[in-house]
mmCIF file of C-alpha atoms in Angstrom:
data_model
loop_
_atom_site.group_PDB
_atom_site.id
_atom_site.type_symbol
_atom_site.label_atom_id
_atom_site.label_comp_id
_atom_site.label_asym_id
_atom_site.label_seq_id
_atom_site.Cartn_x
_atom_site.Cartn_y
_atom_site.Cartn_z
ATOM 1 C CA MET A 211 0.118 -0.060 -0.043
ATOM 2 C CA ARG A 212 2.828 2.395 0.611
ATOM 3 C CA VAL A 213 4.555 1.498 -2.499
ATOM 4 C CA LYS A 214 1.691 2.278 -4.204
ATOM 5 C CA THR A 215 1.107 5.546 -2.288
ATOM 6 C CA LEU A 216 4.796 6.204 -2.979
ATOM 7 C CA LEU A 217 4.075 6.226 -6.651
ATOM 8 C CA SER A 218 0.946 7.404 -7.270
ATOM 9 C CA ALA A 219 2.691 10.763 -5.357
ATOM 10 C CA GLY A 220 5.549 10.553 -7.690
ATOM 11 C CA LEU A 221 3.494 10.077 -10.484
ATOM 12 C CA GLY A 222 0.648 12.269 -9.437
ATOM 13 C CA PRO A 223 1.437 15.548 -11.764
ATOM 14 C CA LEU A 224 1.908 13.670 -14.897
ATOM 15 C CA GLY A 225 -1.076 11.504 -14.183
ATOM 16 C CA ARG A 226 -2.990 14.596 -13.960
ATOM 17 C CA PHE A 227 -1.500 16.349 -16.761
ATOM 18 C CA MET A 228 -2.188 12.990 -19.111
ATOM 19 C CA PRO A 229 -6.031 13.814 -19.744
ATOM 20 C CA THR A 230 -5.183 17.338 -20.726
ATOM 21 C CA LEU A 231 -2.508 15.982 -23.174
ATOM 22 C CA MET A 232 -4.931 13.603 -24.407
ATOM 23 C CA LEU A 233 -7.453 15.779 -25.074
ATOM 24 C CA GLY A 234 -5.008 18.130 -27.175
ATOM 25 C CA LEU A 235 -3.618 15.563 -29.202
ATOM 26 C CA ILE A 236 -7.286 14.334 -30.011
ATOM 27 C CA GLY A 237 -7.919 17.929 -31.009
ATOM 28 C CA GLY A 238 -4.733 17.997 -32.948
ATOM 29 C CA GLY A 239 -5.478 14.565 -34.683
ATOM 30 C CA VAL A 240 -8.739 15.302 -35.458
ATOM 31 C CA ALA A 241 -7.521 18.943 -37.336
ATOM 32 C CA TYR A 242 -5.201 17.040 -38.703
ATOM 33 C CA TRP A 243 -7.550 14.616 -40.138
ATOM 34 C CA VAL A 244 -9.733 17.451 -41.636
ATOM 35 C CA GLN A 245 -6.367 18.915 -42.908
ATOM 36 C CA LEU A 246 -6.770 22.158 -41.266
ATOM 37 C CA PRO A 247 -3.664 24.040 -41.657
ATOM 38 C CA LEU A 248 -1.464 24.244 -38.284
ATOM 39 C CA PRO A 249 -3.857 21.206 -37.386
ATOM 40 C CA TRP A 250 -1.949 20.164 -34.025
ATOM 41 C CA LEU A 251 -1.510 23.536 -32.794
ATOM 42 C CA LEU A 252 -4.880 25.239 -33.631
ATOM 43 C CA GLY A 253 -6.748 21.723 -33.240
ATOM 44 C CA ALA A 254 -5.031 21.110 -29.387
ATOM 45 C CA MET A 255 -5.651 25.138 -28.466
ATOM 46 C CA ILE A 256 -9.320 25.200 -30.023
ATOM 47 C CA ALA A 257 -10.297 21.517 -27.948
ATOM 48 C CA THR A 258 -8.802 22.878 -24.608
ATOM 49 C CA THR A 259 -10.296 26.283 -25.040
ATOM 50 C CA ALA A 260 -13.649 24.718 -25.551
ATOM 51 C CA ALA A 261 -13.117 22.417 -22.698
ATOM 52 C CA SER A 262 -11.789 25.233 -20.366
ATOM 53 C CA LEU A 263 -14.890 27.873 -21.346
ATOM 54 C CA ALA A 264 -16.814 24.883 -20.283
ATOM 55 C CA GLY A 265 -15.719 24.293 -16.714
ATOM 56 C CA VAL A 266 -13.584 21.419 -17.206
ATOM 57 C CA PRO A 267 -10.863 20.975 -15.349
ATOM 58 C CA LEU A 268 -7.714 20.880 -16.887
ATOM 59 C CA LYS A 269 -4.036 20.178 -15.562
ATOM 60 C CA PRO A 270 -1.596 23.160 -17.144
ATOM 61 C CA PRO A 271 1.503 21.955 -18.933
ATOM 62 C CA ARG A 272 3.998 23.869 -16.530
ATOM 63 C CA LYS A 273 7.005 21.846 -16.764
ATOM 64 C CA GLY A 274 6.407 20.637 -20.213
ATOM 65 C CA ARG A 275 5.825 24.031 -21.451
ATOM 66 C CA LYS A 276 9.097 24.869 -20.042
ATOM 67 C CA GLY A 277 10.737 21.769 -21.954
ATOM 68 C CA VAL A 278 9.016 22.769 -25.023
ATOM 69 C CA LEU A 279 10.051 26.286 -25.096
ATOM 70 C CA VAL A 280 14.159 24.921 -24.914
ATOM 71 C CA VAL A 281 12.932 22.880 -28.006
ATOM 72 C CA ILE A 282 11.367 25.613 -29.955
ATOM 73 C CA GLY A 283 14.025 27.592 -29.088
ATOM 74 C CA VAL A 284 16.747 25.195 -30.566
ATOM 75 C CA MET A 285 14.376 24.922 -33.688
ATOM 76 C CA LEU A 286 14.443 28.556 -34.055
ATOM 77 C CA GLY A 287 17.811 28.687 -33.945
ATOM 78 C CA SER A 288 18.437 26.355 -36.896
ATOM 79 C CA ALA A 289 16.617 28.622 -39.182
ATOM 80 C CA PHE A 290 20.269 30.571 -38.858
ATOM 81 C CA THR A 291 22.215 30.032 -41.561
ATOM 82 C CA PRO A 292 25.579 31.512 -42.708
ATOM 83 C CA ASP A 293 23.888 32.889 -46.179
ATOM 84 C CA MET A 294 21.785 35.307 -44.109
ATOM 85 C CA THR A 295 23.994 38.415 -43.884
ATOM 86 C CA GLY A 296 23.336 39.893 -47.069
ATOM 87 C CA GLU A 297 19.573 40.586 -45.570
ATOM 88 C CA ALA A 298 20.629 42.614 -42.609
ATOM 89 C CA ALA A 299 20.197 45.750 -44.437
ATOM 90 C CA LEU A 300 16.403 44.691 -45.072
ATOM 91 C CA TRP A 301 15.875 43.806 -41.493
ATOM 92 C CA SER A 302 17.078 46.640 -40.038
ATOM 93 C CA VAL A 303 14.195 48.519 -41.901
ATOM 94 C CA SER A 304 11.775 46.207 -40.537
ATOM 95 C CA LEU A 305 12.946 46.210 -37.300
ATOM 96 C CA VAL A 306 12.551 50.326 -37.164
ATOM 97 C CA ILE A 307 8.880 49.703 -38.818
ATOM 98 C CA MET A 308 8.202 47.031 -36.234
ATOM 99 C CA LEU A 309 8.909 49.097 -32.994
ATOM 100 C CA ILE A 310 6.686 52.016 -34.640
ATOM 101 C CA ALA A 311 3.859 49.689 -35.080
ATOM 102 C CA THR A 312 4.342 48.311 -31.480
ATOM 103 C CA ALA A 313 4.254 52.037 -30.271
ATOM 104 C CA VAL A 314 1.141 52.544 -32.169
ATOM 105 C CA MET A 315 -0.613 49.226 -31.196
ATOM 106 C CA MET A 316 0.402 49.658 -27.472
ATOM 107 C CA ALA A 317 -0.541 53.175 -27.226
ATOM 108 C CA PHE A 318 -3.952 51.791 -28.517
ATOM 109 C CA SER A 319 -4.409 48.979 -26.358
ATOM 110 C CA VAL A 320 -3.914 51.369 -23.271
ATOM 111 C CA TRP A 321 -6.260 53.607 -24.390
ATOM 112 C CA PHE A 322 -8.852 51.236 -25.271
ATOM 113 C CA SER A 323 -8.408 49.562 -21.661
ATOM 114 C CA CYS A 324 -8.564 52.269 -19.925
ATOM 115 C CA ARG A 325 -11.330 54.705 -21.855
ATOM 116 C CA VAL A 326 -13.719 51.842 -23.454
ATOM 117 C CA ALA A 327 -13.278 49.050 -21.519
ATOM 118 C CA GLY A 328 -12.978 50.911 -18.229
ATOM 119 C CA HIS A 329 -9.727 49.379 -16.568
ATOM 120 C CA SER A 330 -7.075 51.079 -14.296
ATOM 121 C CA TRP A 331 -3.995 52.869 -15.583
ATOM 122 C CA GLU A 332 -1.878 50.055 -14.438
ATOM 123 C CA THR A 333 -4.234 46.842 -15.666
ATOM 124 C CA ALA A 334 -4.411 48.897 -19.193
ATOM 125 C CA LEU A 335 -0.414 48.803 -19.397
ATOM 126 C CA TYR A 336 -0.050 45.667 -18.111
ATOM 127 C CA SER A 337 -2.458 44.392 -20.648
ATOM 128 C CA GLY A 338 -1.533 46.179 -23.484
ATOM 129 C CA VAL A 339 2.148 45.005 -23.849
ATOM 130 C CA PRO A 340 2.241 43.051 -27.336
ATOM 131 C CA GLY A 341 3.672 39.774 -25.762
ATOM 132 C CA GLY A 342 5.644 38.072 -23.080
ATOM 133 C CA VAL A 343 2.822 37.623 -20.645
ATOM 134 C CA SER A 344 4.749 35.415 -18.565
ATOM 135 C CA THR A 345 7.106 38.351 -17.674
ATOM 136 C CA VAL A 346 4.473 40.924 -17.813
ATOM 137 C CA THR A 347 2.696 38.989 -15.229
ATOM 138 C CA VAL A 348 5.546 38.766 -12.815
ATOM 139 C CA MET A 349 5.787 42.351 -13.507
ATOM 140 C CA ALA A 350 2.505 43.215 -12.540
ATOM 141 C CA LEU A 351 2.052 40.964 -9.080
ATOM 142 C CA SER A 352 3.965 43.972 -7.181
ATOM 143 C CA SER A 353 1.147 46.826 -8.691
ATOM 144 C CA GLY A 354 -2.253 47.322 -8.018
ATOM 145 C CA ALA A 355 -2.930 45.973 -11.489
ATOM 146 C CA ASP A 356 -6.111 43.329 -11.936
ATOM 147 C CA LEU A 357 -3.897 40.212 -12.886
ATOM 148 C CA ARG A 358 -6.764 38.538 -14.062
ATOM 149 C CA ILE A 359 -8.181 41.001 -16.678
ATOM 150 C CA ILE A 360 -4.179 41.163 -17.652
ATOM 151 C CA GLY A 361 -4.336 37.208 -18.269
ATOM 152 C CA ILE A 362 -7.466 37.237 -20.213
ATOM 153 C CA THR A 363 -6.611 40.202 -22.380
ATOM 154 C CA HIS A 364 -3.344 38.380 -23.252
ATOM 155 C CA ALA A 365 -4.748 34.901 -23.336
ATOM 156 C CA VAL A 366 -7.754 36.282 -25.885
ATOM 157 C CA ARG A 367 -5.258 38.085 -28.117
ATOM 158 C CA ILE A 368 -3.155 35.360 -28.887
ATOM 159 C CA LEU A 369 -6.029 32.947 -29.415
ATOM 160 C CA VAL A 370 -7.691 35.264 -32.061
ATOM 161 C CA LEU A 371 -4.013 36.072 -33.655
ATOM 162 C CA LEU A 372 -3.334 32.588 -34.035
ATOM 163 C CA VAL A 373 -7.378 31.607 -34.939
ATOM 164 C CA ALA A 374 -6.757 34.589 -37.721
ATOM 165 C CA ILE A 375 -3.482 33.471 -38.921
ATOM 166 C CA PRO A 376 -4.343 31.012 -41.583
ATOM 167 C CA PRO A 377 -7.014 32.936 -43.305
ATOM 168 C CA VAL A 378 -5.245 36.484 -42.919
ATOM 169 C CA LEU A 379 -1.935 34.567 -44.653
ATOM 170 C CA GLN A 380 -4.263 33.168 -47.400
ATOM 171 C CA PHE A 381 -5.787 36.702 -47.919
ATOM 172 C CA ILE A 382 -2.590 38.098 -48.409
ATOM 173 C CA GLY A 383 -1.485 35.304 -50.912
ATOM 174 C CA HIS A 384 2.225 35.397 -50.035
ATOM 175 C CA VAL A 385 2.993 32.011 -48.861
ATOM 176 C CA ASP A 386 0.866 28.300 -49.383
ATOM 177 C CA ILE A 387 -0.578 27.148 -45.915
ATOM 178 C CA GLY A 388 -1.885 23.981 -47.280
ATOM 179 C CA SER A 389 -1.477 21.207 -44.602
ATOM 180 C CA ALA A 390 0.649 18.399 -46.591
ATOM 181 C CA THR A 391 0.645 14.825 -45.398
ATOM 182 C CA PRO A 392 3.935 13.771 -44.368
ATOM 183 C CA THR A 393 4.917 10.203 -45.712
ATOM 184 C CA LEU A 394 5.663 7.284 -42.429
ATOM 185 C CA SER A 395 9.331 7.894 -43.070
ATOM 186 C CA GLN A 396 9.206 11.645 -42.536
ATOM 187 C CA TRP A 397 7.321 10.915 -39.547
ATOM 188 C CA LEU A 398 9.971 8.729 -38.123
ATOM 189 C CA TRP A 399 12.613 10.572 -39.077
ATOM 190 C CA MET A 400 15.354 11.154 -36.631
ATOM 191 C CA PRO A 401 18.920 12.746 -36.688
ATOM 192 C CA THR A 402 21.847 11.376 -36.452
ATOM 193 C CA ALA A 403 23.503 11.015 -32.642
ATOM 194 C CA ALA A 404 26.519 13.470 -33.882
ATOM 195 C CA ASP A 405 23.457 15.880 -34.413
ATOM 196 C CA THR A 406 21.444 14.574 -31.603
ATOM 197 C CA ALA A 407 24.526 15.814 -29.458
ATOM 198 C CA TRP A 408 24.426 19.557 -30.940
ATOM 199 C CA LEU A 409 20.733 19.749 -30.362
ATOM 200 C CA VAL A 410 21.306 18.441 -26.673
ATOM 201 C CA ALA A 411 24.039 20.607 -26.092
ATOM 202 C CA ALA A 412 22.450 23.981 -27.514
ATOM 203 C CA GLY A 413 19.218 23.663 -25.584
ATOM 204 C CA LEU A 414 21.355 22.929 -22.191
ATOM 205 C CA GLY A 415 24.091 25.458 -22.687
ATOM 206 C CA GLY A 416 21.235 27.938 -24.045
ATOM 207 C CA MET A 417 19.239 27.586 -21.026
ATOM 208 C CA TRP A 418 22.639 28.486 -18.842
ATOM 209 C CA LEU A 419 22.930 31.624 -21.538
ATOM 210 C CA GLY A 420 19.502 32.981 -21.439
ATOM 211 C CA LYS A 421 19.455 33.169 -17.584
ATOM 212 C CA ARG A 422 23.331 34.592 -17.677
ATOM 213 C CA LEU A 423 21.983 36.908 -19.577
ATOM 214 C CA SER A 424 18.450 37.941 -17.943
ATOM 215 C CA LEU A 425 16.988 37.396 -21.285
ATOM 216 C CA PRO A 426 12.826 37.492 -21.473
ATOM 217 C CA SER A 427 12.005 34.168 -21.715
ATOM 218 C CA PRO A 428 15.276 33.205 -21.407
ATOM 219 C CA LEU A 429 14.012 29.282 -22.014
ATOM 220 C CA LEU A 430 13.530 30.481 -25.404
ATOM 221 C CA PHE A 431 15.598 33.028 -26.721
ATOM 222 C CA GLY A 432 18.796 31.329 -24.954
ATOM 223 C CA PRO A 433 18.383 27.991 -26.830
ATOM 224 C CA ALA A 434 17.403 30.417 -29.572
ATOM 225 C CA LEU A 435 20.949 32.253 -29.490
ATOM 226 C CA ALA A 436 23.250 29.088 -28.500
ATOM 227 C CA SER A 437 21.436 27.168 -32.002
ATOM 228 C CA ALA A 438 21.731 29.998 -34.334
ATOM 229 C CA ALA A 439 25.514 30.200 -33.095
ATOM 230 C CA LEU A 440 26.174 26.977 -34.122
ATOM 231 C CA HIS A 441 23.896 26.807 -37.131
ATOM 232 C CA LEU A 442 25.585 30.133 -38.192
ATOM 233 C CA THR A 443 29.264 28.732 -37.473
ATOM 234 C CA GLY A 444 28.728 25.523 -39.986
ATOM 235 C CA LEU A 445 29.086 23.663 -36.854
ATOM 236 C CA THR A 446 26.010 21.771 -37.447
ATOM 237 C CA HIS A 447 22.871 21.666 -39.785
ATOM 238 C CA ALA A 448 20.922 19.725 -37.581
ATOM 239 C CA ALA A 449 16.998 20.241 -37.432
ATOM 240 C CA VAL A 450 14.434 18.370 -35.118
ATOM 241 C CA PRO A 451 12.379 15.556 -35.930
ATOM 242 C CA PRO A 452 8.892 16.100 -37.418
ATOM 243 C CA VAL A 453 7.219 14.274 -34.234
ATOM 244 C CA ILE A 454 8.966 16.991 -31.730
ATOM 245 C CA MET A 455 7.561 19.716 -33.915
ATOM 246 C CA ALA A 456 4.041 18.245 -33.368
ATOM 247 C CA LEU A 457 4.352 17.803 -29.880
ATOM 248 C CA ALA A 458 5.588 20.902 -28.820
ATOM 249 C CA GLN A 459 3.083 22.633 -31.049
ATOM 250 C CA VAL A 460 0.577 20.348 -28.916
ATOM 251 C CA ILE A 461 1.684 21.313 -25.813
ATOM 252 C CA ILE A 462 1.623 24.937 -27.021
ATOM 253 C CA GLY A 463 -1.914 24.837 -27.745
ATOM 254 C CA ILE A 464 -2.704 23.482 -24.755
ATOM 255 C CA SER A 465 -1.129 26.015 -22.641
ATOM 256 C CA VAL A 466 -3.023 28.593 -24.783
ATOM 257 C CA GLY A 467 -6.205 26.831 -24.312
ATOM 258 C CA GLY A 468 -5.576 26.432 -20.613
ATOM 259 C CA ARG A 469 -5.400 29.502 -19.990
ATOM 260 C CA PHE A 470 -9.007 29.962 -19.795
ATOM 261 C CA ALA A 471 -9.458 27.390 -17.253
ATOM 262 C CA GLY A 472 -11.538 28.725 -13.941
ATOM 263 C CA THR A 473 -12.795 31.399 -16.544
ATOM 264 C CA ARG A 474 -16.902 31.299 -17.070
ATOM 265 C CA LEU A 475 -18.425 32.898 -19.981
ATOM 266 C CA ALA A 476 -21.409 34.489 -17.708
ATOM 267 C CA GLU A 477 -18.959 35.582 -15.223
ATOM 268 C CA VAL A 478 -16.326 37.616 -17.432
ATOM 269 C CA GLY A 479 -18.665 37.985 -20.422
ATOM 270 C CA TYR A 480 -17.735 41.790 -20.747
ATOM 271 C CA ALA A 481 -14.008 41.597 -20.443
ATOM 272 C CA LEU A 482 -13.734 38.535 -22.920
ATOM 273 C CA LEU A 483 -15.709 41.046 -25.191
ATOM 274 C CA MET A 484 -13.661 43.581 -24.386
ATOM 275 C CA ALA A 485 -10.316 41.542 -25.243
ATOM 276 C CA VAL A 486 -11.834 40.336 -28.420
ATOM 277 C CA ILE A 487 -12.503 43.546 -29.961
ATOM 278 C CA GLN A 488 -8.871 45.023 -28.837
ATOM 279 C CA ALA A 489 -7.308 42.102 -30.404
ATOM 280 C CA LEU A 490 -9.135 42.225 -33.228
ATOM 281 C CA VAL A 491 -7.931 45.933 -33.797
ATOM 282 C CA LEU A 492 -4.400 44.944 -33.509
ATOM 283 C CA LEU A 493 -4.803 42.846 -35.702
ATOM 284 C CA VAL A 494 -5.718 45.001 -38.617
ATOM 285 C CA LEU A 495 -2.979 47.536 -37.671
ATOM 286 C CA ALA A 496 -0.442 44.560 -37.778
ATOM 287 C CA ILE A 497 -1.773 43.884 -41.042
ATOM 288 C CA LEU A 498 -1.003 47.185 -42.089
ATOM 289 C CA ALA A 499 2.321 47.132 -40.938
ATOM 290 C CA ALA A 500 3.455 44.315 -42.449
ATOM 291 C CA TRP A 501 2.165 45.703 -45.887
ATOM 292 C CA VAL A 502 4.108 48.817 -45.291
ATOM 293 C CA GLY A 503 6.814 46.736 -44.591
ATOM 294 C CA HIS A 504 6.495 44.376 -47.516
ATOM 295 C CA VAL A 505 6.119 47.763 -49.840
ATOM 296 C CA LEU A 506 9.064 49.280 -48.486
ATOM 297 C CA THR A 507 11.611 46.495 -48.282
ATOM 298 C CA GLY A 508 10.351 44.012 -50.661
ATOM 299 C CA TYR A 509 10.294 41.453 -47.696
ATOM 300 C CA SER A 510 7.426 38.769 -47.247
ATOM 301 C CA ALA A 511 4.367 40.060 -46.068
ATOM 302 C CA ALA A 512 3.838 36.960 -44.260
ATOM 303 C CA ALA A 513 7.360 36.954 -42.675
ATOM 304 C CA ALA A 514 6.151 40.521 -41.349
ATOM 305 C CA LEU A 515 2.640 40.031 -40.248
ATOM 306 C CA LEU A 516 4.017 37.211 -37.887
ATOM 307 C CA ALA A 517 7.308 39.343 -36.773
ATOM 308 C CA TYR A 518 4.770 42.480 -36.340
ATOM 309 C CA MET A 519 1.926 40.554 -34.414
ATOM 310 C CA PRO A 520 1.064 41.803 -30.641
ATOM 311 C CA GLY A 521 1.614 38.178 -29.551
ATOM 312 C CA GLY A 522 3.638 35.464 -27.739
ATOM 313 C CA ALA A 523 7.094 35.363 -29.231
ATOM 314 C CA PRO A 524 7.126 31.306 -28.329
ATOM 315 C CA GLU A 525 3.870 30.689 -30.689
ATOM 316 C CA LEU A 526 4.406 33.161 -33.568
ATOM 317 C CA SER A 527 8.036 31.671 -34.085
ATOM 318 C CA LEU A 528 6.883 28.368 -33.818
ATOM 319 C CA VAL A 529 3.946 29.111 -36.029
ATOM 320 C CA ALA A 530 6.747 30.828 -38.897
ATOM 321 C CA LEU A 531 8.544 27.268 -38.187
ATOM 322 C CA SER A 532 5.750 25.158 -38.809
ATOM 323 C CA LEU A 533 5.032 27.120 -41.880
ATOM 324 C CA GLY A 534 8.572 27.841 -43.295
ATOM 325 C CA ILE A 535 7.907 31.518 -43.204
ATOM 326 C CA ASP A 536 11.433 32.633 -42.172
ATOM 327 C CA PRO A 537 11.514 31.856 -38.353
ATOM 328 C CA ALA A 538 14.847 33.591 -38.195
ATOM 329 C CA PHE A 539 13.392 36.428 -39.531
ATOM 330 C CA VAL A 540 10.106 36.261 -37.085
ATOM 331 C CA THR A 541 12.268 35.395 -33.898
ATOM 332 C CA THR A 542 14.669 38.325 -34.398
ATOM 333 C CA HIS A 543 11.844 41.205 -34.484
ATOM 334 C CA HIS A 544 10.157 39.229 -31.088
ATOM 335 C CA LEU A 545 13.248 39.467 -29.135
ATOM 336 C CA LEU A 546 14.043 42.983 -29.923
ATOM 337 C CA ARG A 547 10.062 43.958 -29.322
ATOM 338 C CA ILE A 548 10.279 41.858 -26.145
ATOM 339 C CA SER A 549 13.534 43.027 -24.818
ATOM 340 C CA LEU A 550 12.865 46.417 -25.354
ATOM 341 C CA LEU A 551 9.657 46.637 -23.268
ATOM 342 C CA VAL A 552 10.802 44.803 -20.523
ATOM 343 C CA LEU A 553 13.598 47.800 -20.270
ATOM 344 C CA LEU A 554 11.364 50.059 -20.841
ATOM 345 C CA LEU A 555 7.969 48.975 -19.093
ATOM 346 C CA PRO A 556 8.786 50.724 -15.273
ATOM 347 C CA LEU A 557 9.630 53.949 -16.884
ATOM 348 C CA LEU A 558 6.286 53.983 -18.744
ATOM 349 C CA LEU A 559 4.115 53.110 -15.819
ATOM 350 C CA ARG A 560 6.149 55.330 -13.340
ATOM 351 C CA ARG A 561 5.087 58.434 -15.887
ATOM 352 C CA MET A 562 1.901 57.817 -16.207
ATOM 353 C CA VAL A 563 1.413 57.331 -12.445
ATOM 354 C CA SER A 564 2.950 60.895 -12.078
ATOM 355 C CA ASP A 565 0.635 62.150 -14.426
ATOM 356 C CA ILE A 566 -2.331 60.930 -12.849
#
């Protein structure tokens, strides 16, 4: 009996997460079967979001998400290649456009949240940050902001953006997002032992590097930088297996849907409605900014859209990686944006409070 109790205690967290994981896999499998774009991500996200709003208790993938962030970071780093140096000039112009677009989006978000939705200035500021939800939530803990509104606003924004990506990309017509069906051999492909060692080294070394440099989302950007260094120098050309990428999509989808756990439509209907309206306006602003970036630089409008979207870096970078839409370009933009916002957010908050 004691052995059984100890075994249950050891497997408890994993056992409680398994139903949530199975729901995500089923949702992803159904989406894959009906050939939706981004099936494992969107299918898992839609299934767990519906279950959360219906009151089904779901176990969020806390430790699993951390591991997946490292995997995504390593995958993103593999997109950096030695022949990318000639694009630096185009990237610099695009980065400036992204920063201007970010300022416009955040100004609108804060104004809308405060003046239209009726939230406090502190709540409006933290809710209006485009991305970096984990970092923003930690910073908001020591303020008087409404953490529930902040969580709902960020969760709804990411949900709306991810659902909108397939039709918007089809509308702008710069990428084919048709869901190709990999063969069994492609699904079962695995890197060599040497390549696997390089990938593991990038992940472990990147975790240390991210914390050492105090990067935002260190588990994502640290491994991405380490992996990029290995690939840019030509030490390895290793890629992550398709099965691992699909599982990463499922975990990220579950983590997005799980953010609505404990949220009932009848209780927070107004907050959800305000968040949806805000997210749709931000989506339009991102589309306009992507069009400007495409016209001025000639760069892919699809890549610019994913780079300028005010969502989470892990989610949008994973979308870029899954669809083959210049993940290095997208990741670089999100890293710069969230880094600057983390540095400037305390200054903005002090300025706003002093003006009240």
